[in-house]
XYZ file of C-alpha atoms in Angstrom:
681
model
C -0.082 -0.306 -0.373
C 1.334 3.510 -1.207
C 0.968 6.585 0.705
C 2.157 9.907 -0.392
C 5.002 11.696 1.856
C 2.422 14.255 3.026
C 0.315 11.771 4.943
C 2.908 10.306 6.369
C 3.783 13.992 7.812
C -0.251 14.695 8.948
C 0.047 11.034 10.574
C 3.894 11.614 12.628
C 2.988 15.404 13.725
C -1.199 13.498 14.501
C 1.500 11.396 17.281
C 3.203 14.580 18.117
C -0.340 16.573 18.671
C -0.964 13.197 21.499
C 2.053 12.996 22.453
C 2.985 16.604 23.746
C 1.395 19.849 25.643
C 0.630 22.111 23.372
C -1.578 26.028 22.673
C -5.016 24.924 21.948
C -5.216 26.969 19.107
C -2.052 24.996 17.792
C -4.444 21.756 17.943
C -7.256 23.545 16.327
C -5.181 25.134 13.680
C -3.787 20.495 13.184
C -7.353 19.619 12.948
C -8.437 21.906 11.022
C -5.906 20.564 8.155
C -6.093 16.696 8.411
C -9.849 17.556 7.669
C -8.616 20.150 4.399
C -6.647 16.474 3.814
C -9.621 14.633 4.141
C -11.281 16.376 1.667
C -8.360 17.007 -0.720
C -7.377 12.968 -0.613
C -8.575 10.830 -3.589
C -6.668 8.062 -2.135
C -9.336 5.613 -0.232
C -6.672 4.323 2.744
C -5.333 7.752 3.686
C -9.215 9.080 4.553
C -10.354 5.663 6.198
C -6.216 6.532 8.220
C -6.913 10.295 8.203
C -10.558 10.114 9.611
C -9.801 7.989 11.957
C -6.708 10.091 13.283
C -9.914 12.885 14.007
C -11.885 10.114 15.579
C -9.377 9.810 18.061
C -8.091 13.771 18.339
C -11.546 15.091 18.558
C -13.203 12.358 21.046
C -13.017 14.421 24.330
C -13.178 18.199 22.854
C -16.613 17.760 20.699
C -17.652 13.491 21.282
C -20.514 13.719 18.128
C -17.768 15.376 15.367
C -15.491 12.092 17.259
C -18.381 9.625 16.020
C -18.801 11.209 12.516
C -15.241 10.733 11.235
C -15.222 7.516 13.100
C -18.419 6.534 11.316
C -17.300 8.024 7.919
C -13.635 5.731 8.096
C -16.480 2.542 8.948
C -17.976 3.193 6.596
C -15.677 3.462 3.678
C -14.154 -0.048 5.353
C -17.626 -1.594 4.522
C -17.938 -0.413 0.987
C -14.317 -1.146 0.267
C -13.319 -4.010 1.899
C -10.326 -2.954 3.840
C -11.686 -5.460 6.588
C -8.018 -4.672 8.621
C -8.741 -1.707 9.995
C -12.227 -2.984 11.653
C -10.546 -3.539 15.176
C -9.042 0.225 14.880
C -11.521 2.148 14.339
C -14.214 -0.216 15.747
C -12.286 0.404 19.231
C -11.840 4.382 18.934
C -15.551 4.641 18.642
C -15.363 2.193 21.271
C -13.685 4.898 23.909
C -15.940 7.879 22.064
C -19.069 5.726 24.027
C -17.640 5.472 26.447
C -16.063 8.799 27.024
C -20.456 9.134 26.527
C -21.597 7.294 29.278
C -22.846 4.943 26.823
C -20.876 1.666 28.298
C -23.511 -0.719 26.679
C -22.987 0.025 23.776
C -19.311 0.732 23.688
C -19.004 -2.606 24.589
C -20.558 -3.548 22.154
C -18.052 -2.014 20.051
C -15.076 -3.580 21.799
C -16.609 -6.730 21.696
C -16.680 -6.555 17.464
C -13.173 -5.411 17.991
C -11.614 -7.970 19.470
C -13.897 -10.430 17.290
C -12.001 -8.552 13.976
C -8.569 -8.135 15.566
C -8.836 -12.368 15.766
C -10.231 -12.638 12.402
C -7.254 -10.097 11.102
C -4.716 -11.847 13.152
C -3.126 -8.135 14.102
C -2.179 -8.927 18.321
C -1.643 -5.368 18.941
C -5.727 -4.361 18.143
C -6.411 -7.768 19.949
C -4.488 -6.071 23.223
C -7.104 -3.248 23.178
C -9.889 -4.663 22.444
C -9.181 -7.226 25.099
C -7.876 -3.562 27.625
C -11.012 -1.680 26.369
C -13.226 -4.500 27.720
C -11.472 -4.907 31.027
C -12.338 -1.236 31.798
C -16.340 -1.304 30.844
C -16.137 -3.874 33.290
C -14.306 -2.089 35.994
C -16.978 0.863 35.239
C -19.584 -1.905 35.862
C -18.085 -2.815 38.536
C -17.703 -6.299 37.759
C -13.909 -6.785 39.555
C -13.267 -10.442 38.321
C -14.218 -9.987 34.845
C -12.028 -6.658 34.417
C -9.139 -8.133 36.138
C -9.287 -10.796 33.566
C -9.361 -8.774 30.136
C -6.699 -6.661 31.281
C -4.679 -9.574 32.105
C -4.537 -10.452 28.902
C -4.377 -7.430 27.350
C -1.173 -7.330 29.623
C 0.242 -10.767 28.874
C -0.544 -9.801 25.107
C 1.504 -5.710 25.197
C 4.478 -7.548 26.998
C 4.818 -11.309 23.838
C 5.025 -8.048 21.784
C 7.318 -5.846 23.399
C 4.256 -2.955 23.602
C 5.835 -0.386 25.527
C 2.332 2.398 25.445
C 0.125 -0.901 26.042
C 1.312 -2.309 28.836
C 1.259 1.554 29.991
C -2.274 1.049 29.264
C -2.909 -2.099 31.149
C -1.477 -0.676 34.253
C -3.775 3.132 34.495
C -6.100 0.640 33.894
C -4.995 -1.974 36.902
C -4.182 0.686 38.470
C -8.106 1.897 38.403
C -9.308 -1.189 38.756
C -7.493 -1.984 42.162
C -9.072 1.806 43.371
C -12.610 1.163 42.845
C -11.435 -2.113 45.259
C -10.079 0.714 48.114
C -6.575 -2.099 47.448
C -4.716 2.123 47.204
C -1.451 0.997 47.708
C -2.023 -2.053 44.661
C -3.436 1.045 42.789
C 0.049 2.890 43.319
C 2.766 0.816 42.144
C 0.487 -0.125 38.861
C 0.090 3.936 39.162
C 3.674 4.684 39.426
C 4.399 2.202 36.509
C 2.853 3.759 33.682
C 3.300 6.400 35.098
C 7.359 5.709 34.295
C 6.150 4.236 30.801
C 4.396 7.843 30.545
C 7.686 9.841 30.517
C 9.377 7.677 28.401
C 6.953 7.640 25.981
C 7.448 11.148 26.568
C 2.726 10.942 26.569
C 2.129 14.389 28.411
C -1.937 13.143 27.913
C -1.536 10.072 29.358
C 0.338 11.657 32.116
C -2.892 13.669 32.916
C -4.777 10.751 33.349
C -2.208 8.749 35.436
C -1.714 12.096 37.784
C -5.985 12.395 37.516
C -6.521 8.993 38.986
C -3.845 9.755 42.194
C -5.328 12.393 43.439
C -8.382 10.553 42.659
C -6.412 8.278 44.885
C -5.231 10.775 47.336
C -8.923 12.130 48.002
C -10.602 9.344 49.021
C -8.280 8.918 51.625
C -9.095 12.395 52.962
C -5.326 13.816 51.560
C -7.530 17.120 50.501
C -4.218 18.913 50.483
C -2.228 16.641 48.315
C -6.098 16.048 46.095
C -6.592 19.915 45.298
C -2.378 20.838 45.105
C -2.720 17.604 41.580
C -6.401 19.020 40.769
C -5.156 22.883 40.113
C -2.063 21.855 38.248
C -5.115 19.377 35.964
C -7.162 22.347 35.671
C -4.814 24.824 33.675
C -2.872 22.021 31.671
C -7.173 20.462 30.391
C -7.894 24.604 29.348
C -4.967 24.864 28.046
C -4.950 22.234 25.856
C -8.665 22.625 25.175
C -9.710 19.664 27.297
C -13.531 19.984 27.828
C -14.117 17.023 29.380
C -11.128 16.730 31.317
C -11.933 20.431 32.856
C -14.779 18.789 33.699
C -13.982 16.204 35.389
C -11.671 18.046 37.577
C -14.465 20.672 38.369
C -16.678 18.556 39.783
C -14.056 17.101 41.954
C -12.338 20.741 43.146
C -16.234 20.970 43.913
C -16.583 18.249 45.682
C -13.550 19.193 47.910
C -14.625 21.789 48.470
C -18.077 20.541 49.889
C -15.924 18.332 52.437
C -14.676 21.605 53.906
C -18.345 22.938 54.242
C -17.699 26.384 50.866
C -20.970 24.767 49.786
C -21.693 27.979 47.593
C -17.883 27.953 46.241
C -18.720 24.229 45.354
C -22.302 24.827 43.757
C -20.591 27.112 41.642
C -18.091 24.148 40.445
C -19.784 21.819 39.840
C -22.999 23.852 37.592
C -19.769 24.465 35.408
C -18.817 20.494 35.736
C -22.862 20.395 34.610
C -22.824 22.547 32.291
C -19.605 21.258 30.300
C -20.956 17.694 31.132
C -24.689 18.688 28.764
C -22.798 19.478 26.255
C -20.645 16.271 25.660
C -22.953 14.174 26.543
C -21.117 12.064 29.552
C -23.610 10.373 31.156
C -21.551 9.981 33.806
C -19.951 12.807 34.285
C -23.888 14.066 34.914
C -24.538 11.548 37.773
C -21.904 12.584 39.682
C -22.323 15.964 39.458
C -26.447 15.401 39.920
C -25.281 13.922 43.703
C -22.662 16.380 44.421
C -24.694 19.404 43.763
C -28.029 18.123 45.758
C -24.816 17.847 48.458
C -23.727 21.294 47.852
C -28.086 22.028 48.126
C -28.788 20.773 51.029
C -25.314 22.122 52.277
C -27.542 25.588 51.569
C -30.759 24.587 52.628
C -32.645 23.950 49.548
C -33.526 20.473 49.721
C -36.063 20.001 47.572
C -33.569 20.763 44.747
C -31.135 18.859 46.515
C -33.210 15.927 46.810
C -34.873 15.879 43.575
C -30.265 16.349 41.914
C -29.782 12.872 44.078
C -32.967 11.592 42.573
C -30.821 12.743 38.761
C -27.862 10.698 39.764
C -29.105 7.741 41.110
C -31.395 7.009 38.374
C -28.363 7.714 35.846
C -26.508 5.377 37.680
C -28.780 2.597 37.438
C -29.111 3.160 33.664
C -24.887 3.447 33.297
C -25.097 -0.005 35.759
C -22.366 1.922 37.924
C -23.441 0.852 41.043
C -20.705 3.020 42.280
C -22.114 5.909 41.847
C -25.071 4.264 43.264
C -22.958 4.143 46.299
C -22.674 7.521 46.372
C -25.834 8.455 46.405
C -27.547 6.336 49.227
C -24.692 7.121 51.254
C -25.494 11.573 50.090
C -29.581 9.784 51.079
C -28.422 8.852 54.476
C -26.811 11.850 55.617
C -29.601 14.072 54.165
C -32.343 12.498 55.711
C -30.846 12.323 58.879
C -29.814 15.915 59.141
C -33.793 15.878 58.181
C -34.672 13.540 61.051
C -36.331 11.702 58.955
C -35.071 8.600 60.658
C -36.557 5.913 58.629
C -35.746 7.108 55.135
C -32.116 7.448 56.796
C -32.430 4.100 57.678
C -33.829 2.884 54.301
C -30.572 4.339 52.897
C -28.592 3.211 54.921
C -29.638 -0.322 54.945
C -29.008 0.423 50.529
C -25.692 0.559 50.972
C -24.825 -1.352 53.009
C -25.714 -3.791 50.949
C -24.712 -2.124 47.670
C -20.675 -1.968 49.349
C -21.374 -5.800 50.216
C -22.326 -6.449 46.245
C -19.160 -4.134 44.956
C -16.477 -5.066 47.659
C -18.190 -9.265 48.843
C -15.423 -11.576 49.531
C -16.512 -13.916 47.021
C -15.972 -11.759 44.640
C -11.947 -10.901 46.145
C -11.039 -14.592 45.998
C -11.674 -14.594 42.320
C -9.906 -11.286 40.627
C -6.954 -13.643 43.057
C -7.580 -16.539 41.669
C -7.449 -14.850 38.355
C -4.228 -13.026 39.411
C -2.624 -15.836 40.387
C -3.507 -17.731 37.279
C -1.814 -15.596 35.183
C 0.947 -14.965 37.378
C 1.217 -18.628 36.955
C 0.772 -19.133 33.441
C 3.604 -16.206 32.668
C 5.744 -18.055 34.898
C 5.235 -21.965 33.295
C 5.686 -19.509 29.350
C 8.879 -18.320 31.125
C 10.227 -21.561 32.408
C 8.795 -23.468 29.145
C 11.331 -21.004 26.857
C 14.237 -21.702 29.520
C 13.442 -25.894 28.328
C 13.823 -25.025 24.403
C 16.801 -23.736 25.259
C 18.274 -26.217 27.685
C 17.265 -28.764 24.765
C 19.191 -26.495 21.926
C 21.844 -26.740 23.947
C 21.740 -30.597 24.545
C 20.962 -30.654 20.861
C 24.650 -29.132 20.391
C 26.483 -31.060 22.408
C 25.791 -34.864 21.793
C 27.821 -35.480 20.050
C 30.091 -35.944 23.334
C 28.137 -38.580 24.692
C 29.621 -41.399 24.381
C 32.838 -40.556 26.025
C 30.528 -40.866 29.009
C 27.354 -44.021 28.228
C 30.662 -46.702 30.627
C 30.406 -43.900 32.997
C 25.890 -43.661 32.373
C 26.198 -47.175 33.256
C 28.174 -47.189 36.499
C 26.349 -44.285 37.723
C 23.089 -46.479 37.138
C 24.353 -49.588 38.451
C 25.300 -47.428 41.983
C 21.789 -46.119 41.693
C 19.864 -49.045 41.606
C 21.792 -51.304 44.131
C 21.084 -48.000 46.290
C 17.591 -47.896 45.891
C 17.153 -51.749 47.308
C 18.802 -50.715 50.323
C 16.245 -47.509 50.792
C 13.291 -49.704 50.200
C 14.612 -52.310 52.206
C 14.494 -49.856 55.055
C 11.507 -47.979 54.145
C 9.752 -50.174 54.651
C 11.066 -52.027 57.772
C 10.259 -49.261 59.230
C 7.051 -47.979 57.766
C 5.781 -50.945 59.800
C 6.948 -49.184 62.552
C 5.213 -46.012 62.517
C 2.002 -47.871 61.413
C 2.036 -48.926 64.620
C 2.192 -45.336 65.922
C 0.602 -43.695 63.241
C -3.447 -45.633 63.856
C -2.540 -44.240 67.905
C -2.120 -40.900 66.595
C -4.737 -41.488 64.431
C -7.344 -42.757 67.296
C -5.897 -39.647 69.147
C -6.571 -36.988 66.560
C -9.465 -38.095 66.087
C -11.054 -38.247 69.536
C -9.437 -34.667 70.506
C -11.102 -33.057 66.469
C -14.666 -35.135 67.546
C -14.117 -33.029 71.206
C -13.824 -29.498 69.400
C -16.748 -30.131 67.206
C -18.855 -30.765 70.208
C -17.745 -27.769 71.563
C -18.143 -25.706 69.017
C -21.997 -27.415 67.900
C -22.325 -26.155 72.380
C -21.485 -23.193 71.099
C -23.402 -22.394 68.112
C -26.792 -24.018 69.821
C -25.883 -21.991 73.345
C -25.935 -18.492 70.725
C -29.137 -19.365 68.552
C -31.417 -20.723 72.303
C -29.981 -17.359 73.483
C -28.246 -14.162 71.482
C -30.444 -14.768 68.508
C -33.999 -15.760 70.024
C -33.473 -12.718 72.977
C -33.177 -9.562 69.969
C -36.329 -11.163 67.308
C -38.106 -12.055 70.317
C -37.171 -8.174 70.958
C -38.770 -7.550 67.357
C -42.148 -9.536 67.685
C -43.443 -7.933 70.934
C -42.250 -4.076 69.673
C -44.298 -5.350 66.768
C -47.050 -6.759 67.820
C -47.349 -3.610 70.891
C -47.117 -1.068 67.955
C -50.048 -2.805 65.729
C -52.547 -3.445 68.372
C -51.814 -0.242 70.013
C -51.494 2.121 67.121
C -54.122 3.977 67.786
C -53.475 4.655 71.177
C -49.765 5.892 71.000
C -48.338 9.209 70.172
C -46.077 10.011 67.870
C -42.933 9.691 69.947
C -43.776 7.001 71.449
C -44.155 5.472 68.299
C -40.931 6.805 66.849
C -39.079 5.081 69.639
C -41.006 1.909 69.554
C -39.605 2.020 65.537
C -35.894 3.187 66.368
C -35.930 0.117 69.545
C -36.660 -2.443 66.972
C -34.167 -0.925 64.156
C -31.401 -1.094 66.776
C -32.322 -5.384 67.789
C -32.618 -5.663 63.313
C -28.987 -4.086 63.152
C -27.934 -6.311 66.385
C -29.446 -9.364 64.732
C -27.602 -9.226 61.313
C -24.048 -7.869 63.163
C -24.656 -11.167 65.365
C -25.265 -13.358 61.675
C -22.573 -12.224 60.292
C -20.240 -13.076 63.237
C -22.313 -16.349 63.127
C -21.332 -17.099 59.428
C -17.887 -15.384 59.518
C -16.775 -17.670 63.013
C -18.190 -20.991 61.575
C -16.105 -21.039 58.573
C -13.572 -20.404 60.541
C -14.653 -23.825 62.744
C -14.829 -25.195 59.523
C -11.869 -24.838 58.285
C -13.928 -23.100 54.918
C -12.034 -19.659 54.917
C -8.069 -19.727 53.456
C -5.804 -17.086 54.391
C -4.838 -14.159 52.262
C -1.850 -12.618 53.876
C -0.576 -9.874 51.766
C 0.593 -6.188 52.241
C -2.005 -3.357 52.688
C -2.435 0.039 54.542
C -4.088 -0.395 58.077
C -5.145 3.396 58.025
C -6.620 2.289 53.952
C -8.412 0.410 55.886
C -9.847 1.205 59.102
C -10.819 4.819 57.348
C -12.773 2.436 54.611
C -14.908 0.599 57.208
C -15.689 4.212 59.343
C -17.650 4.786 56.094
C -19.576 2.141 57.629
C -20.367 3.513 61.254
C -20.141 7.034 60.526
C -24.414 7.205 60.189
C -24.183 5.563 63.136
C -21.674 7.647 65.069
C -24.291 10.775 63.916
C -26.972 9.334 65.427
C -25.649 8.903 68.351
C -23.333 12.443 68.546
C -20.698 10.523 69.128
C -16.926 11.699 68.340
C -15.070 9.594 66.316
C -11.366 11.031 66.040
C -8.297 8.996 63.998
C -5.160 9.541 65.459
C -2.625 8.707 61.981
C -0.189 9.669 59.389
C 0.962 8.370 57.073
C 0.575 4.746 55.721
C 0.974 1.496 57.852
C 1.938 -1.164 55.520
C 1.462 -4.316 57.120
C 1.886 -8.166 56.331
C -1.963 -9.400 57.067
C -4.917 -10.964 55.595
C -6.780 -8.065 54.837
C -10.654 -9.521 54.960
C -9.216 -10.460 58.835
C -8.576 -7.591 59.699
C -11.251 -5.692 58.269
C -13.798 -8.359 60.632
C -11.324 -7.719 63.552
C -11.592 -3.577 63.143
C -15.786 -3.911 62.401
C -16.573 -5.199 65.654
C -14.339 -3.395 67.811
C -15.165 -0.334 65.676
C -19.555 -1.697 66.467
C -18.140 -2.514 70.092
C -17.508 1.088 70.826
C -20.208 2.791 69.252
C -22.230 0.786 71.489
C -21.568 0.707 74.851
C -20.410 4.480 74.500
C -22.361 7.257 75.934
C -24.246 9.891 73.618
C -22.615 12.488 72.708
C -19.191 10.345 74.157
C -15.504 10.179 72.414
C -13.941 7.628 70.929
C -9.673 7.680 69.811
C -8.475 5.223 67.037
C -4.636 5.451 66.791
C -2.138 3.101 64.677
C 0.836 3.320 65.842
C 5.301 1.888 64.663
C 6.437 -0.061 67.278
C 9.756 -1.599 65.638
C 8.934 -4.662 63.947
C 5.089 -4.467 64.943
C 2.300 -1.554 63.948
C -0.287 -1.450 66.783
C -3.835 -0.348 66.557
C -5.917 1.314 69.830
C -8.921 2.220 70.052
C -10.557 3.772 73.061
C -13.881 4.769 74.466
C -15.150 6.974 77.370
C -18.276 4.992 77.819
C -19.295 2.444 80.234
C -16.201 0.086 80.673
C -15.997 -4.239 81.690
C -16.230 -5.364 85.458
C -13.669 -6.733 86.590
C -14.501 -10.529 86.298
C -16.065 -10.099 82.607
C -12.260 -8.350 81.773
C -10.433 -11.980 82.557
C -12.658 -14.122 80.470
C -13.776 -10.898 77.751
C -12.247 -13.422 74.662
C -12.984 -16.920 75.739
C -15.620 -18.670 74.079
C -17.327 -19.705 77.198
C -19.590 -18.229 79.472
C -19.519 -14.435 77.977
C -23.278 -13.085 78.580
C -24.893 -10.428 76.091
C -24.546 -6.996 77.672
C -26.660 -3.412 76.806
C -25.476 -0.610 75.247
C -25.948 2.995 76.426
C -29.121 2.747 73.456
C -29.383 -0.886 74.599
C -28.062 -2.467 71.690
C -27.100 -6.039 72.441
C -23.483 -7.571 72.575
C -22.186 -11.014 72.542
C -18.684 -12.262 72.897
C -18.642 -13.753 68.997
C -17.082 -10.649 67.648
C -13.960 -10.108 70.291
C -13.765 -14.339 70.202
C -13.510 -14.068 66.304
C -10.712 -11.115 67.052
C -8.844 -12.497 69.298
C -8.268 -15.426 66.925
C -7.644 -13.882 63.190
C -5.021 -11.095 65.567
C -3.812 -14.442 66.771
C -3.076 -15.999 63.155
C -1.926 -13.375 61.581
C 1.579 -13.243 64.248
C -0.263 -10.558 66.765
C -1.243 -9.480 69.644
C -4.354 -8.541 71.017
C -5.308 -6.874 75.243
C -7.952 -4.775 76.008
C -7.542 -2.644 79.587
C -10.778 -1.159 80.961
C -12.665 0.319 83.965
C -16.175 0.996 84.983
C -17.616 3.963 84.168
C -14.855 5.641 82.850
C -14.308 3.546 79.354
C -12.522 1.113 77.215
C -8.806 0.909 75.568
C -8.651 -2.406 72.951
C -5.568 -2.664 71.291
C -3.839 -4.814 68.854
C -0.569 -5.648 66.482
C 0.455 -6.858 63.329
C 3.847 -7.517 61.636
C 5.010 -4.814 59.737
C 5.103 -5.796 55.511
């Protein structure tokens, strides 16, 4: 295929344009020159290439025009049977639709690109198709499918030695782990992508990485670092006339102003972002804008408009199938209704939040992700091993002519080997006879111990069901019957008190069942430990989000005293269960208006976690057996919440399994201090 020199220079210029920060006017002039060249060119392949370039360059500035050129290229490909161009144009069109928030149609286009890449044996576009599909699955919170697709892309790019592809895949993997709130892993992939973008002088790709890193700072509560990076990005996006980038950053800056309670400034920034997103038809951006504008309206005491905006954001999130948007919306609903003292709707929003949270971050999904990741690493190692074997085989062929010299030595070695094997077998059978008697005795003792342990587990299980689970159910049934029978004779305040008690009992039942399920898994040894390096402080922040409304309801001030990262080596799911139970207990047994302090400290080769409160404290006789699995009785919280010793029993087991220690100090009427340690990573 012949391409004229003029077209070649235009393509080179397009690459330079995508990799450098240029004046907005220069970019517009360059795009105009490409448009003129499309009209003047008589070469079909040149027209296709130029229209695909225009589709790519306009994807953020003018999505509608980008689609126009992409579809024109697609028509030329179809009418002239240039099938080899299908994968690239379908990938480009998919990116434009993804940017507009049309995930479903983008996914269709990416899958078509995948199909044509296989048909035309285009490995580069095959890699990009897998990577793009993985990005959509991440946005739809289908994480096992996402990591499977992105790992396939990464494998293809590594085999091809395609550095820019590895950079794109690293960005997608980093974003996936950001969605999972595994910030340490996320930053590791973003750092890798950043190195590649700097190496390739891809400043636009570098902006994407910086934006995602700023998102992590924001989610970790590092507000000043996030704001500084977002302001830098805003200037660059304005400089490049990247209006989608501007909309994203305006929304993020508005959200940071919301966190500082600067509602008027937040409203101004968010309204500007909404205007841009409406213009470019970015549904995802509009969804986030709507939720944040709802919170801004609420801060300005315009609550009708606040609810309308939250409804719009949730509706768009549901249309996109983006559960992260739903999670954000329900959190906002809960906050707004709690401030309005509409406890029923606040509780309903909290329940919906927890339901979506568990759908996104469930343990089984994490297991699938780990399994896929392990499979990828194994296949990579296997491939390297096979390559090594091939090299050894070639070396063996080269040296085969020397084997005759060593034939006699081989025969002698074989005879000696047979002799020693015979002696070894005789000794083995002799000692096995002796060991069989011992093994039978040990097996019998082991089975007897397991039987005793199983019986003890059964008794504990029945005790919990018979006492701890039965009591809150009786409370719910009794109170619900009372409110039904006496509905006409009790006033609104009494109704509120009764429904609040029903709500509290229901939460206790839920918490107990959750702990019971985890505990039963540990007893049957169906829980597999997955030790990894993670940031304990990040883990604490995530868990506190679940309890924030409960703390607000009891007007308890929860303070966190830690800075930076505290990297530990443990199973993050187990440690999350421990922290969840300790924080739940502190909130239960602390009076309204009380104080809770959470701290982490580096102590030699261990990280120490502590949570202290000024609650009701623990009696000395209870303190001695608080971590034991016998004799623990349910105790009432300050708002009549019930609790069991099961959560603390789990805490002790999980901390010990992860190589740490746990202890408690307490004085009745003064409060309690729970502390545990974990190995430093």
